[in-house]
Amino acid sequence: MATTSFTAPKLSSPTFQTLCRNFPLSLPIPKTLSSFSFHLSPFLSRFHLHHHHYHPPRFHPRRLFAVRAESENGAEPIRHYDFDLFTIGAGSGGVRASRFAANFGASVAVCELPFSTISSETTGGVGGTCVLRGCVPKKLMVYASKYSHEFDESNGFGWKYDTEPKHDWSTLMANKNAELQRLTGIYKNILNKAGVTLIEGRGKIVDPHTVDVDGKLYTARNILISVGGRPFIPDIPGREYAIDSDAALDLPSKPEKVAIVGGGYIALEFAGIFNGLTSEVHVFIRQKKVLRGFDEEIRDFVGEQMALRGIQFHTEESPQAIVKSADGSLSLKTNKGTIEGFSHIMLATGRRPNTKNLGLESVGVKINKNGAIEVDEYSRTTVPSIWAVGDVTDRINLTPVALMEGAALAKTLFQNEPTKPDYRAVPSAVFSQPPIGQVGLTEEQAIKEYGDIDVYTANFRPLKATLSGLPDRVFMKLIVCAKTNKVIGLHMCGEDSAEIAQGFAVAVKAGLTKADFDATVGIHPTSAEEFVTMRSPTRKIRQSSESQGNMGHEAKTAAGV
Amino acid sequence: MARKMLVDGELNQTNKEGAEYDFDLFVIGAGSGGVRAARFSANYGAKVGICELPFHPISSEVIGGVGGTCVIRGCVPKKILVYGATFGGEIEDARNYGWEVNEKLDFNWKKLLQKKTDEINRLNGIYKRLLSNASVKLLEGEGKIIGPNKVEVTQPDGTKLSYSAKHILIATGSRAHRPPIPGQELAITSDEALSLDDLPKHAVVFGGGYIAVEFASIWRGLGATVDLFYRKELPLRGFDDEMRAVVARNLEGRGIKLHPQTNLTELVKTDNGIKVITDHGGELIADVVLFATGRLPNTKRLNLEAVGVEIDKTGAVKVDEYSRTNIPSIWAVGDVTNRMNLTPVALMEGTCFAKTVFGGESSKPDYRNIPCAVFSIPPLSIVGLSEEEAIEQVNGDVLVFTSTFNPMKNTVSGRQEKTIMKLVVDAETDKVLGASMCGPDAPEIMQGIAVALKCGATKAQFDSTVGIHPSAAEEFVTMRSVSRRVTARGKAKTNL
């Protein structure tokens, strides 16, 4: 993320007149929405409840969303609400939906818990997980930790350090936290500028149109739940000694020897961070490989590369208990034995939606067995006036997806344009070291879905590594549908993968073919050019016969001539 | 055409006129374009010979080396030095991330140079192997054309060999050009700059093109004092003007002294170094002066006049869309034709040539939407049209989307350097006509964008792509508001 995504030019607020045009009294109920079993449009309510009690501190002039609803069965007096939209949770999805809704002319309030780097039932902060306990601090820590590898690389390029560079933990934490404070301020500013009322406190749904924030009641035509997720800690003895990712991002001192339990992206990212900041790192995973759900070759490759950088993997080991010794050190007991002497044990064992104590049960918002709010394609819950976006719905838990959901919702509700988020070809990255970038299907998914596919791979030593002498390699993979020639999956592990994958994601999303890739001229010398110079398939997979085997592997030469 | 496989040494290939040739194809010059054309032609079954001058990092009329400019005196060694120089800034940036690094850092230029030379030797070997694996016969020596189907190779020991070939391909590339000012012999070109014995303490770079800004960045990154002189107001003529201004600002921000609209008029040798005199009357002393004032095609000693191959006034071989010269049996690819002087373009031309001549499939190189990069620090990368080109070429309105931001890494490092990205869109068709970026990783980021542009992607398709967070690249798919709309008349209507 670029920090100025925040300062992106604002959509200008429509004028009053425009609003009148946009929301005429004869507002049609969007077809797609009116087909639902309930009989409410997002804009028109037939509830007749009196606008009671409280006025929020910054009361917006009534806007036209509260126009008289002229329903066909006669003139029901309309209900007045404090807000057109009340958002619970000012993270990525909530802020996006609120801002856009306000820009479309809606009166909007958002509530959020007080700021803290560690989340809880009573602490959060404007910006949410991404800004305060996720993407941003994580990436800053990745930047910090990458330097140790860069120092090693630089030796091969003639740089020498009289004394080995040492890392001062407190400098990093102080500078990181100063940046987080700055960002949470920017987010508040963004809301403020958009005319969104920010209320600090814990929001709880009282009825389909009322939110209680620490005892004060607010009414709203629509309520948006965007409270995100929080780390899930398995119930094992000694779990109180463990840290989660919130704490791991804000440790008071460097962990000397850390155990990370989990094989998902959070576990791998922190393994890279701590390893780079010179901790001894052990990763315990239940499976044989890291990153379940990712392409199998990527899983193998990233595991190998991380091990080469000094991370110790313990595969097929499940945690059973954490024991604190007399000297204060921690031991991790697994199904295979006990390893002692850890200064920290981090549990990166998944995240769960924050749906407790939101009042969902009482109003009838349905949640699934993981606690995620069930929503339809428009992010609407089982209660027509209540919506949910982001991690709390556990669809694809990524900031840009929450942004997409939030933007789509604002359009649906306040621009008379029912919009479904599109989950096809959503790219993502893992900021492990080396990082992973990917978009589209894994080879395994592609075989399942398309049967006949061609797979192109490249596994090479990048130019930088030939000089540095380090064992770094890059792996790239294109998966092509044999019948249509479309590129349906693209995967990369190696330096700059996350940055490289973005442009290709545009191409994959646009449904481009392998021939289109081949027709593109390379940028030389880059790693990315390899994706447009893959001439012969590594294997052709046909449903009839499992695989056509190896088609030969071209060595990557510097210019690929 | 020669589709059937030929065994090396069987010289009884006969063409339809009944003439016998030593080779189906003889290539002069084993750089990017020549090696590609030779290998691919051989893969189609042609019998191929190729000649190249003896190897040395510094080129001349009689020195070259298998691999050519890109591998020996261009892209590869340049990128190695850029990597080396980038660490300078990286180490500075590390401090605010908590790393305690000695104030005075030790950088060993000789070590970097040695490793660069080792790598180039390795690649030179790989290229030779590539040719021999493809059964291409490699001859060391200087090639000359002595007839439409005849080539003479002068070996290093002076022995002359002559070969007949059904097709001749000229792929001799280009060399740096020095402006004829007094004392010009005191200056170096990019060849020498990649092989200096010592790191310059104070370097003067003359030129505003990509080579000039790359070397300025390299030397500055490694700690030298650098003065950059160029004739225009901004460096990188031909690139998007807004991007040019950003590059200039970044070079300055990294500590390079810029001297726009300034010519060098004379170089004088003094005891303290080279005295550099400008047309503004300025003087300064430098230990290294680099002329990065353009490159000229290597056509002088090919004997082209004798066989009637036409060249243009810059010395470039004139070719048609299929890379054929006015002599039907003689072809040319790469920098020697001065079309678009980039390695991947030479590769494309070489591939198309092989397909056309030996693959039974007429094939023209496609010069639309070719991406490229300038490896300044930070780098610039572009694909498609600049804003100025778009305004000129598009009939209707042009929409310009820009994003200027402080990259996340700088929020902690404290480095004052913005990244800028730009999309130029045809208002009527919504097609993205051009993309550019100046900032870290720009060349890596641009490659995928280039695929999208090549296939006529629309702004709506960019917008529908979800971002990768947190990355710099995601800005390209999250540019929501137009920065300005330029009407058909080329006047800025709004400037939001």
XYZ file of C-alpha atoms in Angstrom, chain A residues 1-5 7-11 96 99-100 130 135-136 138-141 143-145 147-148 150-151 153-169 171-172 175-176 179 182 276-278 399-401 404 422 425-429 431 437-438 463-464 466-469 496-507 509-510 512 516-517 519-529 532 535 554 556-561, chain B residues 31-33 35-36 39-40 70-71 75-76 78-81 83-85 87-88 90-91 93-102 104-109 111-112 115-116 119 122-123 126-127 130 221-222 343-345 347-348 366 369-373 375 381-382 403-409 411-413 441-452 454-455 457 461-462 464-478 480-482:
218
model
C 0.000 0.000 0.000
C 1.070 3.409 -0.739
C 0.451 5.644 2.140
C -1.291 8.105 -0.068
C -4.066 5.811 -0.964
C -5.006 11.107 0.028
C -6.433 9.910 -3.261
C -8.590 12.601 -4.720
C -12.051 12.575 -3.295
C -15.130 12.006 -5.285
C -14.216 2.541 2.680
C -16.444 7.331 3.068
C -17.962 6.319 -0.219
C -4.654 -3.745 8.269
C -0.548 -5.401 6.625
C 1.141 -2.144 7.537
C 3.860 -6.372 9.259
C 5.275 -4.867 6.084
C 7.323 -2.365 8.082
C 8.760 -5.260 10.075
C 11.326 -4.088 5.537
C 13.321 -3.940 8.749
C 14.132 -7.627 8.751
C 18.133 -5.701 5.694
C 20.071 -8.543 7.225
C 20.648 -7.274 2.072
C 23.769 -6.834 4.175
C 23.997 -9.696 -0.416
C 25.924 -6.457 -0.355
C 29.081 -8.315 0.687
C 29.042 -9.975 -2.706
C 28.829 -6.544 -4.321
C 31.889 -5.171 -2.576
C 30.371 -3.664 0.565
C 32.074 -4.405 3.864
C 31.101 -3.749 7.468
C 33.845 -3.319 10.033
C 31.488 -4.543 12.662
C 28.504 -6.683 11.807
C 25.399 -4.446 11.686
C 23.432 -4.843 14.894
C 19.738 -4.343 15.278
C 18.228 -2.165 17.941
C 14.723 -3.398 18.631
C 14.308 2.035 17.614
C 12.254 -0.077 15.250
C 9.490 4.342 14.626
C 6.899 1.751 13.702
C 3.971 5.615 11.867
C 0.269 8.909 12.076
C 15.843 -11.424 9.620
C 16.021 -9.612 12.921
C 18.413 -12.379 14.043
C -7.758 -5.687 2.762
C -8.330 -4.970 -0.937
C -11.253 -7.386 -0.916
C -14.005 -3.846 -2.854
C -16.243 -9.872 -8.044
C -8.839 -13.634 -10.078
C -8.178 -11.817 -6.839
C -4.384 -11.612 -6.540
C -2.606 -11.932 -3.245
C 0.833 -11.959 -1.740
C 5.373 -11.351 2.496
C 2.703 -13.369 -5.438
C -0.139 -15.146 -7.115
C 21.310 -12.127 -11.496
C 21.619 -10.662 -8.018
C 24.968 -14.980 -8.963
C 26.895 -11.993 -7.632
C 25.939 -12.261 -3.969
C 26.739 -15.951 -3.909
C 9.628 -8.656 -5.762
C 6.932 -11.300 -6.363
C 4.225 -9.196 -4.787
C 5.009 -6.188 -6.948
C 5.397 -8.283 -10.079
C 2.113 -10.149 -9.701
C -0.062 -7.008 -9.717
C 0.298 -6.136 -13.384
C -0.146 -9.728 -14.409
C -3.289 -9.827 -12.308
C -4.767 -7.215 -14.643
C -3.913 -9.489 -17.572
C -8.452 -10.787 -14.813
C -8.931 -9.556 -18.363
C -5.721 -12.880 -21.650
C -0.935 -12.534 -25.481
C 1.787 -13.072 -22.906
C 3.412 -11.305 -27.801
C 4.571 -8.953 -25.052
C 8.172 -7.849 -25.219
C 10.256 -8.346 -22.094
C 11.799 -5.671 -19.912
C 15.435 -6.550 -19.717
C 17.046 -7.413 -17.365
C 14.258 -8.171 -14.909
C 12.864 -11.253 -13.245
C 9.377 -10.407 -14.451
C 10.336 -10.786 -18.107
C 6.567 -13.405 -21.094
C 8.323 -20.841 -24.596
C 15.414 -24.316 -20.502
C 17.645 -19.234 -17.712
C 20.498 -17.353 -19.150
C 20.962 -13.746 -18.383
C 19.372 -12.494 -21.533
C 17.310 -15.540 -22.379
C 18.707 -15.340 -25.876
C 24.949 -10.442 -29.735
C 21.353 -10.719 -28.617
C 19.764 -10.512 -32.064
C 22.491 -15.425 -31.411
C 18.705 -15.589 -31.251
C 19.790 -20.560 -32.787
C 16.208 -20.394 -33.929
C 23.854 -6.599 -23.661
C 25.883 -9.257 -21.949
C 22.303 -4.515 -19.681
C 23.993 -7.159 -17.579
C 25.131 -2.200 -15.901
C 22.472 -3.932 -13.816
C 25.167 -5.517 -11.661
C 26.632 -2.104 -10.912
C 22.569 -3.493 -7.742
C 25.880 -2.650 -6.127
C 25.090 1.049 -6.016
C 22.984 -0.887 -1.503
C 24.400 2.541 -0.689
C 19.604 0.805 1.302
C 22.169 0.928 4.058
C 17.597 3.537 4.940
C 18.338 0.693 7.341
C 19.254 3.034 10.182
C 15.758 4.204 11.011
C 14.665 0.576 10.928
C 16.913 0.041 13.932
C 20.101 -1.172 12.264
C 23.328 0.149 13.673
C 25.713 0.403 10.769
C 29.151 2.025 10.872
C 31.966 5.038 7.424
C 31.297 2.144 5.108
C 33.901 0.326 3.175
C 33.121 -0.298 -0.442
C 35.566 -2.266 -2.534
C 35.199 -1.330 -6.195
C 35.918 -6.666 -5.773
C 32.686 -5.643 -7.489
C 32.811 -10.292 -9.706
C 31.188 -8.489 -12.592
C 29.870 -13.151 -14.267
C 30.445 -17.071 -17.288
C 27.696 -15.684 -19.506
C 26.919 -19.907 -21.698
C 26.281 -18.129 -24.960
C 23.948 -22.165 -26.480
C 25.231 5.408 -5.129
C 28.784 4.193 -4.616
C 17.764 -6.354 -26.261
C 14.260 -7.839 -26.156
C 13.459 -6.063 -29.421
C 15.415 -10.914 -29.772
C 11.982 -10.358 -31.281
C 5.435 -5.728 -33.656
C 3.494 -1.229 -26.677
C 7.055 -2.266 -26.085
C 7.898 -1.684 -22.445
C 11.286 -0.456 -21.347
C 13.136 0.595 -18.260
C 17.766 1.701 -14.328
C 9.716 2.155 -16.491
C 7.154 2.763 -19.179
C -0.607 9.028 -8.316
C 2.282 10.532 -6.402
C 2.973 9.030 -3.026
C 5.512 8.406 -0.363
C 6.366 4.684 -0.578
C 5.673 2.843 2.659
C 9.314 2.008 3.182
C 7.651 6.368 6.101
C 10.107 4.802 8.514
C 13.409 5.261 6.682
C 10.787 -1.896 -8.557
C 9.239 0.021 -11.468
C 10.738 -2.285 -14.144
C 9.509 -5.421 -12.389
C 6.063 -3.914 -11.886
C 5.698 -2.721 -15.459
C 6.108 -6.096 -17.142
C 2.664 -7.376 -16.222
C 1.099 -4.005 -17.012
C 2.721 -4.335 -20.443
C 0.851 -7.579 -21.094
C -2.400 -5.817 -20.300
C -0.415 -5.050 -25.386
C -3.860 -6.595 -25.441
C -6.856 -3.450 -21.737
C -10.332 -3.660 -16.573
C -7.567 -2.122 -14.498
C -11.800 -4.267 -11.766
C -8.518 -5.871 -10.725
C -8.108 -6.198 -6.996
C -4.953 -4.740 -5.495
C -2.115 -6.617 -3.836
C -1.753 -5.053 -0.462
C 0.525 -3.531 0.646
C 2.458 -3.010 -2.558
C 3.404 -0.038 -4.685
C 2.004 -1.744 -7.761
C -1.539 -1.741 -6.403
C -1.705 1.976 -7.138
C -2.059 1.083 -10.821
C -5.403 -0.564 -10.159
C -6.712 1.939 -7.636
C -10.080 6.326 -9.231
C -10.122 9.997 -10.048
C -8.831 11.537 -13.208
